[in-house]
CSV table of C-alpha atoms in Angstrom, one decimal:
chain,number,residue,atom,x,y,z
A,1198,UNK,CA,-0.1,0.0,-0.1
A,1199,UNK,CA,1.3,3.4,-0.9
A,1200,UNK,CA,2.6,5.7,1.7
A,1201,UNK,CA,2.4,9.4,2.1
A,1202,UNK,CA,-0.6,9.7,-0.1
A,1203,UNK,CA,-1.2,13.2,-1.6
A,1204,UNK,CA,-4.5,15.0,-1.3
A,1205,UNK,CA,-5.5,14.5,-4.8
A,1206,UNK,CA,-5.6,10.9,-4.6
A,1207,UNK,CA,-8.2,10.6,-1.9
A,1208,UNK,CA,-10.5,8.0,-2.9
A,1209,UNK,CA,-14.2,9.4,-3.5
A,1210,UNK,CA,-17.3,8.4,-5.6
A,1211,UNK,CA,-19.2,10.5,-8.1
A,1212,UNK,CA,-21.3,12.0,-5.5
A,1213,UNK,CA,-18.6,14.2,-4.1
A,1214,UNK,CA,-17.0,17.2,-5.7
A,1215,UNK,CA,-13.9,18.6,-4.2
A,1216,UNK,CA,-12.5,22.1,-4.2
A,1217,UNK,CA,-9.2,23.4,-2.6
A,1218,UNK,CA,-9.0,26.2,-0.1
A,1219,UNK,CA,-7.5,28.2,-3.1
A,1220,UNK,CA,-10.9,27.7,-4.9
A,1221,UNK,CA,-12.9,28.9,-1.9
A,1222,UNK,CA,-10.6,31.9,-1.4
A,1223,UNK,CA,-11.0,33.1,-5.1
A,1224,UNK,CA,-14.7,33.5,-4.5
A,1225,UNK,CA,-15.1,37.3,-4.5
A,1226,UNK,CA,-18.5,37.1,-2.7
A,1227,UNK,CA,-18.9,37.5,0.9
A,1228,UNK,CA,-21.3,36.8,3.6
A,1229,UNK,CA,-19.8,39.6,5.7
A,1230,UNK,CA,-20.1,43.3,4.9
A,1231,UNK,CA,-16.9,44.3,3.3
A,1232,UNK,CA,-17.2,47.8,4.7
A,1233,UNK,CA,-18.8,49.5,7.4
A,1234,UNK,CA,-21.8,51.3,5.2
A,1235,UNK,CA,-23.2,48.0,4.1
A,1236,UNK,CA,-26.6,47.3,5.1
A,1237,UNK,CA,-26.2,43.6,5.2
A,1238,UNK,CA,-26.4,41.7,8.7
A,1239,UNK,CA,-23.9,42.4,11.1
A,1240,UNK,CA,-23.7,38.9,12.9
A,1241,UNK,CA,-23.2,35.9,11.1
A,1242,UNK,CA,-23.0,33.5,14.3
A,1243,UNK,CA,-24.8,30.3,13.6
A,1244,UNK,CA,-28.0,30.5,15.8
A,1245,UNK,CA,-31.5,29.5,15.1
A,1246,UNK,CA,-32.3,33.3,15.2
A,1247,UNK,CA,-30.8,33.5,11.7
A,1248,UNK,CA,-33.6,33.4,8.8
A,1249,UNK,CA,-31.3,31.1,6.9
A,1250,UNK,CA,-30.4,29.0,10.0
A,1251,UNK,CA,-31.7,25.7,8.8
A,1252,UNK,CA,-29.8,26.0,5.4
A,1253,UNK,CA,-26.6,27.1,7.1
A,1254,UNK,CA,-26.8,24.5,9.8
A,1255,UNK,CA,-27.3,21.7,7.0
A,1256,UNK,CA,-24.3,23.0,5.2
A,1257,UNK,CA,-22.2,23.1,8.2
A,1258,UNK,CA,-23.3,19.6,9.0
A,1259,UNK,CA,-22.0,18.3,5.5
A,1260,UNK,CA,-18.7,20.1,6.2
A,1261,UNK,CA,-18.4,18.0,9.4
A,1262,UNK,CA,-19.2,14.9,7.5
A,1263,UNK,CA,-16.6,15.3,4.8
A,1264,UNK,CA,-14.1,16.7,7.6
A,1265,UNK,CA,-14.8,13.5,9.6
A,1266,UNK,CA,-13.7,11.4,6.6
A,1267,UNK,CA,-10.6,13.4,6.2
A,1268,UNK,CA,-9.7,13.1,9.9
A,1269,UNK,CA,-10.4,9.4,9.5
A,1270,UNK,CA,-8.0,9.4,6.6
A,1271,UNK,CA,-5.4,11.5,8.3
A,1272,UNK,CA,-5.2,9.4,11.4
A,1273,UNK,CA,-5.2,6.3,9.6
A,1274,UNK,CA,-2.4,7.5,7.3
A,1275,UNK,CA,-0.3,8.2,10.4
A,1276,UNK,CA,-0.7,4.7,11.5
A,1277,UNK,CA,0.6,3.4,8.1
A,1278,UNK,CA,3.2,6.1,6.9
A,1279,UNK,CA,5.7,5.9,9.8
A,1280,UNK,CA,7.8,2.9,10.9
A,1281,UNK,CA,6.9,1.9,14.4
A,1282,UNK,CA,9.6,2.8,16.9
A,1283,UNK,CA,11.9,4.6,14.6
A,1284,UNK,CA,9.7,7.2,13.3
A,1285,UNK,CA,6.8,6.9,15.7
A,1286,UNK,CA,6.1,5.3,19.1
A,1287,UNK,CA,4.1,2.3,19.1
A,1288,UNK,CA,1.6,4.1,21.7
A,1289,UNK,CA,1.2,7.1,19.4
A,1290,UNK,CA,0.0,4.8,16.6
A,1291,UNK,CA,-2.1,2.9,18.9
A,1292,UNK,CA,-3.7,6.3,19.9
A,1293,UNK,CA,-4.1,7.3,16.1
A,1294,UNK,CA,-5.8,3.9,15.5
A,1295,UNK,CA,-8.1,4.6,18.2
A,1296,UNK,CA,-8.8,8.0,16.7
A,1297,UNK,CA,-9.4,6.4,13.3
A,1298,UNK,CA,-12.1,4.1,14.9
A,1299,UNK,CA,-13.7,7.3,16.7
A,1300,UNK,CA,-13.7,9.3,13.4
A,1301,UNK,CA,-15.3,6.3,11.6
A,1302,UNK,CA,-18.1,6.4,14.0
A,1303,UNK,CA,-18.4,10.2,13.7
A,1304,UNK,CA,-18.6,9.7,10.2
A,1305,UNK,CA,-21.7,7.3,10.5
A,1306,UNK,CA,-23.2,9.6,13.2
A,1307,UNK,CA,-22.8,12.8,10.7
A,1308,UNK,CA,-24.4,10.9,7.9
A,1309,UNK,CA,-27.4,10.2,9.8
A,1310,UNK,CA,-27.7,13.8,11.0
A,1311,UNK,CA,-27.4,14.9,7.4
A,1312,UNK,CA,-30.3,12.4,6.6
A,1313,UNK,CA,-32.2,14.2,9.7
A,1314,UNK,CA,-31.6,17.5,8.5
A,1315,UNK,CA,-32.6,16.8,5.1
A,1316,UNK,CA,-29.3,16.6,2.9
A,1317,UNK,CA,-27.8,14.2,0.5
A,1318,UNK,CA,-24.1,13.0,0.5
A,1319,UNK,CA,-22.2,15.2,-1.6
A,1320,UNK,CA,-25.0,17.9,-1.8
A,1321,UNK,CA,-22.1,20.5,-0.9
A,1322,UNK,CA,-18.5,20.8,-2.3
A,1323,UNK,CA,-15.9,19.0,-0.1
A,1324,UNK,CA,-13.1,21.4,0.9
A,1325,UNK,CA,-9.9,19.2,1.2
A,1326,UNK,CA,-8.0,21.6,3.2
A,1327,UNK,CA,-8.2,19.2,6.3
A,1328,UNK,CA,-6.5,16.3,4.8
A,1329,UNK,CA,-3.8,18.8,3.5
A,1330,UNK,CA,-2.8,19.3,7.0
A,1331,UNK,CA,-2.5,15.7,7.4
A,1332,UNK,CA,0.2,15.3,4.5
A,1333,UNK,CA,3.3,16.2,6.4
A,1334,UNK,CA,6.1,13.8,6.5
A,1335,UNK,CA,7.1,14.4,10.2
A,1336,UNK,CA,4.7,12.6,12.7
A,1337,UNK,CA,5.1,15.5,15.2
A,1338,UNK,CA,3.9,17.9,12.3
A,1339,UNK,CA,0.8,15.7,11.8
A,1340,UNK,CA,0.2,15.8,15.5
A,1341,UNK,CA,0.2,19.7,15.3
A,1342,UNK,CA,-1.8,20.0,12.1
A,1343,UNK,CA,-4.4,17.2,12.9
A,1344,UNK,CA,-4.7,16.7,16.6
A,1345,UNK,CA,-4.3,20.3,17.6
A,1346,UNK,CA,-5.3,22.4,14.8
A,1347,UNK,CA,-7.9,20.2,13.0
A,1348,UNK,CA,-9.4,18.5,16.1
A,1349,UNK,CA,-9.1,22.1,17.8
A,1350,UNK,CA,-11.4,23.5,14.9
A,1351,UNK,CA,-13.7,20.4,15.6
A,1352,UNK,CA,-14.0,21.6,19.1
A,1353,UNK,CA,-15.2,25.1,18.0
A,1354,UNK,CA,-17.5,23.4,15.3
A,1355,UNK,CA,-19.2,20.8,17.5
A,1356,UNK,CA,-19.6,23.5,20.3
A,1357,UNK,CA,-21.5,25.6,18.0
A,1358,UNK,CA,-23.5,22.9,16.7
A,1359,UNK,CA,-24.3,21.6,20.0
A,1360,UNK,CA,-25.5,25.1,21.0
A,1361,UNK,CA,-27.7,25.3,17.9
A,1362,UNK,CA,-29.2,22.1,18.7
A,1363,UNK,CA,-29.7,23.2,22.2
A,1364,UNK,CA,-31.5,26.5,21.4
A,1365,UNK,CA,-33.6,24.9,18.5
A,1366,UNK,CA,-34.7,22.1,20.7
A,1367,UNK,CA,-33.3,19.5,18.4
A,1368,UNK,CA,-32.7,16.8,20.8
A,1369,UNK,CA,-30.7,14.5,18.3
A,1370,UNK,CA,-28.5,17.2,17.1
A,1371,UNK,CA,-27.5,18.4,20.7
A,1372,UNK,CA,-27.1,14.8,21.9
A,1373,UNK,CA,-24.9,13.6,19.2
A,1374,UNK,CA,-22.7,16.8,18.9
A,1375,UNK,CA,-22.0,16.4,22.7
A,1376,UNK,CA,-20.9,13.0,22.2
A,1377,UNK,CA,-18.6,13.7,19.4
A,1378,UNK,CA,-17.4,16.8,21.2
A,1379,UNK,CA,-15.9,14.5,24.0
A,1380,UNK,CA,-14.1,12.6,21.7
A,1381,UNK,CA,-12.5,15.4,19.8
A,1382,UNK,CA,-11.4,16.7,23.3
A,1383,UNK,CA,-9.6,13.6,24.0
A,1384,UNK,CA,-8.0,13.6,20.3
A,1385,UNK,CA,-6.7,17.0,21.1
A,1386,UNK,CA,-5.2,15.9,24.5
A,1387,UNK,CA,-3.6,12.8,22.7
A,1388,UNK,CA,-1.9,15.2,20.3
A,1389,UNK,CA,-0.9,17.6,23.0
A,1390,UNK,CA,0.6,14.8,25.3
A,1391,UNK,CA,2.6,13.2,22.3
A,1392,UNK,CA,3.8,16.3,21.0
A,1393,UNK,CA,5.1,17.1,24.3
A,1394,UNK,CA,6.5,13.6,24.8
A,1395,UNK,CA,8.1,13.1,21.4
A,1396,UNK,CA,10.0,16.6,21.3
A,1397,UNK,CA,10.9,16.4,24.7
A,1398,UNK,CA,14.7,16.5,23.9
A,1399,UNK,CA,14.3,18.2,20.7
A,1400,UNK,CA,13.1,21.9,21.2
A,1401,UNK,CA,14.0,22.9,17.7
A,1402,UNK,CA,11.4,20.3,16.4
A,1403,UNK,CA,8.7,21.3,19.0
A,1404,UNK,CA,9.1,25.0,17.9
A,1405,UNK,CA,8.8,24.0,14.1
A,1406,UNK,CA,5.8,22.0,15.1
A,1407,UNK,CA,4.2,24.8,17.1
A,1408,UNK,CA,4.9,27.3,14.1
A,1409,UNK,CA,3.4,24.8,11.6
A,1410,UNK,CA,0.2,24.5,14.0
A,1411,UNK,CA,-0.1,28.3,14.0
A,1412,UNK,CA,0.0,28.4,10.2
A,1413,UNK,CA,-2.8,25.6,10.0
A,1414,UNK,CA,-4.8,27.3,12.6
A,1415,UNK,CA,-5.1,30.2,10.4
A,1416,UNK,CA,-5.9,28.5,7.5
A,1417,UNK,CA,-8.5,26.7,9.3
A,1418,UNK,CA,-10.0,30.1,10.4
A,1419,UNK,CA,-11.4,30.2,6.7
A,1420,UNK,CA,-10.9,33.6,5.9
A,1421,UNK,CA,-12.3,34.7,9.5
A,1422,UNK,CA,-15.1,32.0,9.5
A,1423,UNK,CA,-14.0,31.3,13.2
A,1424,UNK,CA,-13.1,34.2,15.6
A,1425,UNK,CA,-14.4,36.3,18.5
A,1426,UNK,CA,-16.3,38.7,16.2
A,1427,UNK,CA,-20.1,38.3,15.5
A,1428,UNK,CA,-18.9,38.5,11.7
A,1429,UNK,CA,-17.8,34.9,12.0
A,1430,UNK,CA,-20.1,32.0,12.1
A,1431,UNK,CA,-18.0,30.2,14.6
A,1432,UNK,CA,-16.8,31.2,18.0
A,1433,UNK,CA,-13.8,29.8,19.9
A,1434,UNK,CA,-14.8,27.3,22.4
A,1435,UNK,CA,-12.1,28.2,25.3
A,1436,UNK,CA,-13.5,26.1,28.0
A,1437,UNK,CA,-13.3,22.8,25.9
A,1438,UNK,CA,-10.1,23.8,24.4
A,1439,UNK,CA,-8.6,24.2,27.9
A,1440,UNK,CA,-10.2,20.9,28.9
A,1441,UNK,CA,-8.1,19.5,25.8
A,1442,UNK,CA,-4.7,20.9,26.9
A,1443,UNK,CA,-4.7,24.4,25.2
A,1444,UNK,CA,-3.4,27.0,27.3
A,1445,UNK,CA,-5.1,30.3,27.8
A,1446,UNK,CA,-2.1,31.9,25.7
A,1447,UNK,CA,-2.6,29.4,23.0
A,1448,UNK,CA,-6.4,30.3,22.8
A,1449,UNK,CA,-5.7,33.9,22.8
A,1450,UNK,CA,-3.3,33.3,19.7
A,1451,UNK,CA,-5.9,31.3,18.0
A,1452,UNK,CA,-8.4,34.1,18.7
A,1453,UNK,CA,-5.9,36.7,17.4
A,1454,UNK,CA,-5.3,34.7,14.2
A,1455,UNK,CA,-8.9,34.4,13.6
A,1456,UNK,CA,-9.5,38.0,13.6
A,1457,UNK,CA,-6.4,38.8,11.6
A,1458,UNK,CA,-7.8,36.1,8.8
A,1459,UNK,CA,-11.2,38.1,9.2
A,1460,UNK,CA,-9.7,41.4,8.3
A,1461,UNK,CA,-7.4,39.8,5.7
A,1462,UNK,CA,-10.4,38.3,4.0
A,1463,UNK,CA,-12.4,41.6,4.2
A,1464,UNK,CA,-9.7,43.5,2.6
A,1465,UNK,CA,-9.5,40.8,-0.1
A,1466,UNK,CA,-13.2,41.0,-0.8
A,1467,UNK,CA,-13.2,44.9,-0.9
A,1468,UNK,CA,-10.3,44.4,-3.5
A,1469,UNK,CA,-11.9,41.9,-5.3
A,1470,UNK,CA,-15.2,43.6,-5.5
A,1471,UNK,CA,-13.8,46.8,-6.4
A,1472,UNK,CA,-11.8,45.2,-9.4
A,1473,UNK,CA,-15.0,43.5,-10.7
A,1474,UNK,CA,-16.9,46.8,-10.5
A,1475,UNK,CA,-14.2,48.5,-12.6
B,1477,UNK,CA,-45.7,39.5,-19.5
B,1478,UNK,CA,-42.3,41.1,-19.5
B,1479,UNK,CA,-39.5,39.3,-17.7
B,1480,UNK,CA,-36.2,41.2,-17.2
B,1481,UNK,CA,-33.2,40.0,-15.3
B,1482,UNK,CA,-30.1,41.9,-14.0
B,1483,UNK,CA,-27.3,42.1,-14.3
B,1484,UNK,CA,-26.9,41.1,-18.1
B,1485,UNK,CA,-23.6,40.0,-17.4
B,1486,UNK,CA,-22.1,38.5,-14.4
B,1487,UNK,CA,-18.7,39.0,-12.8
B,1488,UNK,CA,-18.8,37.4,-9.4
B,1489,UNK,CA,-20.4,34.1,-10.6
B,1490,UNK,CA,-20.8,32.1,-13.8
B,1491,UNK,CA,-24.5,32.9,-14.1
B,1492,UNK,CA,-26.4,33.3,-17.4
B,1493,UNK,CA,-29.0,35.9,-17.3
B,1494,UNK,CA,-30.9,34.5,-20.6
B,1495,UNK,CA,-31.0,31.2,-18.7
B,1496,UNK,CA,-32.5,32.7,-15.8
B,1497,UNK,CA,-35.3,34.3,-18.0
B,1498,UNK,CA,-35.9,31.3,-19.8
B,1499,UNK,CA,-36.6,29.3,-16.3
B,1500,UNK,CA,-38.5,32.2,-15.0
B,1501,UNK,CA,-40.6,32.2,-18.1
B,1502,UNK,CA,-41.5,28.6,-17.9
B,1503,UNK,CA,-42.4,28.8,-14.0
B,1504,UNK,CA,-44.5,31.9,-14.5
B,1505,UNK,CA,-46.4,30.1,-17.4
B,1506,UNK,CA,-46.8,26.9,-15.2
B,1507,UNK,CA,-48.2,29.3,-12.3
B,1508,UNK,CA,-50.5,31.3,-14.6
B,1509,UNK,CA,-48.6,34.4,-13.9
B,1510,UNK,CA,-48.7,35.5,-17.6
B,1511,UNK,CA,-50.6,38.6,-16.9
B,1512,UNK,CA,-47.9,40.5,-14.9
B,1513,UNK,CA,-44.3,41.9,-15.4
B,1514,UNK,CA,-41.5,40.1,-13.7
B,1515,UNK,CA,-38.3,41.9,-12.7
B,1516,UNK,CA,-35.2,39.6,-11.3
B,1517,UNK,CA,-32.5,41.6,-9.8
B,1518,UNK,CA,-29.7,39.0,-8.7
B,1519,UNK,CA,-27.4,40.4,-6.0
B,1520,UNK,CA,-24.2,38.5,-7.1
B,1521,UNK,CA,-21.9,39.8,-4.3
B,1522,UNK,CA,-23.4,37.7,-1.6
B,1523,UNK,CA,-23.1,33.8,-1.4
B,1524,UNK,CA,-26.3,33.4,0.7
B,1525,UNK,CA,-29.5,32.1,-0.2
B,1526,UNK,CA,-32.0,34.9,0.9
B,1527,UNK,CA,-34.8,36.0,-1.7
B,1528,UNK,CA,-36.7,39.2,-1.4
B,1529,UNK,CA,-39.9,39.4,-3.2
B,1530,UNK,CA,-42.3,42.4,-3.7
B,1531,UNK,CA,-45.5,42.5,-5.4
B,1532,UNK,CA,-47.7,45.3,-6.9
B,1533,UNK,CA,-50.7,44.8,-9.2
B,1534,UNK,CA,-48.6,45.1,-12.1
B,1535,UNK,CA,-45.1,44.1,-11.2
B,1536,UNK,CA,-43.4,41.1,-9.1
B,1537,UNK,CA,-40.0,42.1,-7.9
B,1538,UNK,CA,-37.7,39.1,-7.1
B,1539,UNK,CA,-34.3,40.0,-5.6
B,1540,UNK,CA,-32.3,36.8,-5.0
B,1541,UNK,CA,-28.8,36.6,-3.4
B,1542,UNK,CA,-26.7,34.7,-5.6
B,1543,UNK,CA,-26.4,31.7,-3.5
B,1544,UNK,CA,-30.1,31.1,-4.1
B,1545,UNK,CA,-29.4,30.2,-7.7
B,1546,UNK,CA,-26.2,28.3,-7.1
B,1547,UNK,CA,-25.0,24.9,-7.4
B,1548,UNK,CA,-23.8,23.9,-4.0
B,1549,UNK,CA,-21.5,21.2,-5.3
B,1550,UNK,CA,-19.7,23.6,-7.7
B,1551,UNK,CA,-19.3,27.1,-6.1
B,1552,UNK,CA,-20.2,30.0,-8.2
B,1553,UNK,CA,-21.9,27.8,-10.9
B,1554,UNK,CA,-25.5,28.2,-11.7
B,1555,UNK,CA,-27.9,25.4,-10.8
B,1556,UNK,CA,-31.0,24.6,-13.0
B,1557,UNK,CA,-32.8,23.1,-10.1
B,1558,UNK,CA,-31.9,25.8,-7.8
B,1559,UNK,CA,-32.8,28.5,-10.0
B,1560,UNK,CA,-36.0,26.7,-10.9
B,1561,UNK,CA,-36.8,26.4,-7.2
B,1562,UNK,CA,-36.0,29.9,-6.3
B,1563,UNK,CA,-38.4,31.2,-9.3
B,1564,UNK,CA,-41.2,29.0,-8.2
B,1565,UNK,CA,-40.8,30.0,-4.6
B,1566,UNK,CA,-40.8,33.5,-5.2
B,1567,UNK,CA,-43.5,33.6,-7.9
B,1568,UNK,CA,-45.7,31.4,-5.6
B,1569,UNK,CA,-45.3,33.8,-2.9
B,1570,UNK,CA,-46.4,36.6,-5.1
B,1571,UNK,CA,-49.3,34.7,-6.5
B,1572,UNK,CA,-50.4,34.0,-2.7
B,1573,UNK,CA,-50.2,37.7,-2.2
B,1574,UNK,CA,-52.0,38.8,-5.3
B,1575,UNK,CA,-54.9,36.3,-5.6
B,1576,UNK,CA,-54.4,33.3,-3.1
B,1577,UNK,CA,-56.1,34.7,0.1
B,1578,UNK,CA,-52.8,36.3,1.5
B,1579,UNK,CA,-53.9,39.9,1.1
B,1580,UNK,CA,-53.5,40.5,4.9
B,1581,UNK,CA,-50.2,38.8,5.2
B,1582,UNK,CA,-47.5,41.0,6.6
B,1583,UNK,CA,-44.6,42.2,4.6
B,1584,UNK,CA,-41.9,39.5,4.1
B,1585,UNK,CA,-39.6,41.6,6.6
B,1586,UNK,CA,-42.3,41.6,9.0
B,1587,UNK,CA,-42.9,37.8,9.2
B,1588,UNK,CA,-41.9,36.0,12.3
B,1589,UNK,CA,-39.7,33.0,11.7
B,1590,UNK,CA,-42.4,30.4,12.4
B,1591,UNK,CA,-44.9,32.3,10.0
B,1592,UNK,CA,-42.3,32.4,7.3
B,1593,UNK,CA,-41.6,28.5,7.8
B,1594,UNK,CA,-45.2,27.7,7.6
B,1595,UNK,CA,-45.7,29.7,4.4
B,1596,UNK,CA,-42.7,28.0,2.9
B,1597,UNK,CA,-43.9,24.6,3.7
B,1598,UNK,CA,-47.2,25.6,2.0
B,1599,UNK,CA,-45.2,26.7,-1.0
B,1600,UNK,CA,-42.9,23.7,-1.1
B,1601,UNK,CA,-45.5,21.3,-0.8
B,1602,UNK,CA,-47.2,22.6,-3.8
B,1603,UNK,CA,-44.0,22.9,-5.8
B,1604,UNK,CA,-43.4,19.2,-5.1
B,1605,UNK,CA,-46.7,18.3,-6.9
B,1606,UNK,CA,-45.3,20.2,-9.9
B,1607,UNK,CA,-42.9,17.5,-10.5
B,1608,UNK,CA,-40.0,19.7,-9.3
B,1609,UNK,CA,-37.5,17.9,-7.1
B,1610,UNK,CA,-38.0,19.2,-3.6
B,1611,UNK,CA,-36.1,17.8,-0.2
B,1612,UNK,CA,-39.2,17.3,1.9
B,1613,UNK,CA,-37.0,16.3,4.9
B,1614,UNK,CA,-35.2,19.5,4.7
B,1615,UNK,CA,-38.4,21.6,4.9
B,1616,UNK,CA,-39.6,19.4,7.6
B,1617,UNK,CA,-36.3,20.3,9.5
B,1618,UNK,CA,-37.0,24.0,9.0
B,1619,UNK,CA,-40.6,23.5,10.2
B,1620,UNK,CA,-39.3,21.7,13.4
B,1621,UNK,CA,-36.7,24.3,13.9
B,1622,UNK,CA,-39.4,27.0,14.0
B,1623,UNK,CA,-42.2,25.0,15.7
B,1624,UNK,CA,-40.6,22.6,17.8
B,1625,UNK,CA,-39.3,18.9,17.4
B,1626,UNK,CA,-42.4,17.0,18.4
B,1627,UNK,CA,-45.5,14.9,16.9
B,1628,UNK,CA,-47.8,17.8,17.0
B,1629,UNK,CA,-45.3,20.0,15.0
B,1630,UNK,CA,-44.8,17.0,12.2
B,1631,UNK,CA,-48.6,16.6,12.1
B,1632,UNK,CA,-49.3,20.0,11.3
B,1633,UNK,CA,-46.3,20.2,8.8
B,1634,UNK,CA,-48.0,17.3,6.7
B,1635,UNK,CA,-51.2,19.1,6.8
B,1636,UNK,CA,-49.7,22.2,5.4
B,1637,UNK,CA,-47.5,20.1,2.8
B,1638,UNK,CA,-50.6,18.5,1.5
B,1639,UNK,CA,-52.8,21.3,1.2
B,1640,UNK,CA,-53.4,23.1,-2.1
B,1641,UNK,CA,-55.4,25.9,-0.9
B,1642,UNK,CA,-55.3,27.8,2.5
B,1643,UNK,CA,-55.7,31.5,3.5
B,1644,UNK,CA,-53.1,33.6,5.2
B,1645,UNK,CA,-55.6,33.8,8.2
B,1646,UNK,CA,-55.9,30.0,8.5
B,1647,UNK,CA,-52.0,29.3,8.0
B,1648,UNK,CA,-50.8,31.9,10.6
B,1649,UNK,CA,-53.4,30.3,12.9
B,1650,UNK,CA,-52.1,26.7,12.3
B,1651,UNK,CA,-48.6,28.2,13.0
B,1652,UNK,CA,-49.6,29.9,16.3
B,1653,UNK,CA,-51.7,27.0,17.6
B,1654,UNK,CA,-48.5,24.6,16.8
B,1655,UNK,CA,-46.3,26.8,18.8
B,1656,UNK,CA,-48.8,26.7,21.6
B,1657,UNK,CA,-48.8,23.1,21.4
B,1658,UNK,CA,-45.2,22.8,21.4
B,1659,UNK,CA,-44.6,25.2,24.5
């Protein structure tokens, strides 16, 4: 079986249509107002109070579904891509195998939640950016990219969806997201613990991994879709992140990256919209 | 009947205004709206799915955000089904106001979320009987989000979905009663 599989080779059937983060960022349209004079709504938080709440929740649910597939593929590849003992400790690979099992269960749960909410598999484009973060050839960078950045994002997303279900009175959504959230906290914790352990005597490698995580965290802010601003649809779930081993400073750093990404995206949108008008 | 679509050429999305006009004409004919002008102004700067509809005796104005006509599998590309659904939803809403017993209905912006969901259910139920593909489960999920996740709410959903004629007063009473039962 092939090792270090590139994102282009992910196996999908004809129901799926994959797009890259570059495709997504090339879209000059914006749900957030590019300038202060805009009359568009100022809050994009995913709550039932939004008129388009059902559509938005369905779309996010599909994003979670494909994200779970990619997380499964990422954790599974880490078990396979690295030699046991030499490149990755057996315990680390055992944890990744457990994570792969969790993600497989999440895929099934998300699939059923999609049915419940009225969407089909492949109804929305699949952004492959999550798996891209899982393509590093250093297992420590995988831990930083997948377990800390990707699964950290999952904590934010599941917290939002759980709250959405709670507010809307949807018992299935609330229950399922709560259980998956608990798993994600564990996955982040595994990543934090192994990253510390594996780089115990290699501060340079640890620094590199944390820098990589920072880059991925900014990428996963999706142009400001996750930040403390109400203009972002997702907030930062500080409490659950702390339970997963993120320090307050790390959470503040992620919050800062989210706001930076939002401002950069707004500037990009203003530029693209001005160019389109000329 | 004159149907106009703006913009004529799109810069943010790969939409075709002539194609939108053709679909709109077909839907208007199906709904018997051949005696009124229709103006469609697409806001291509937003990917959201909202559609504003305004009606006078001589003109129906439909203002969709571009997400309402988009293929969700292929961002920025137009979807025939989404465009058909957007036109059918907007025109049925307009027809209800013009000649369907919805003269008393508040303006779209003043509808409560449960009222809007009930009206949308009534519209989508009729569209499903026009041989246009509609996701009933998605409509049910929206209705439940606005009226409660319980059997009483599902029962009212089915009733509204299957009806071909209801007035605004009847529909808004059904919505209000469901909320009372769900409380």
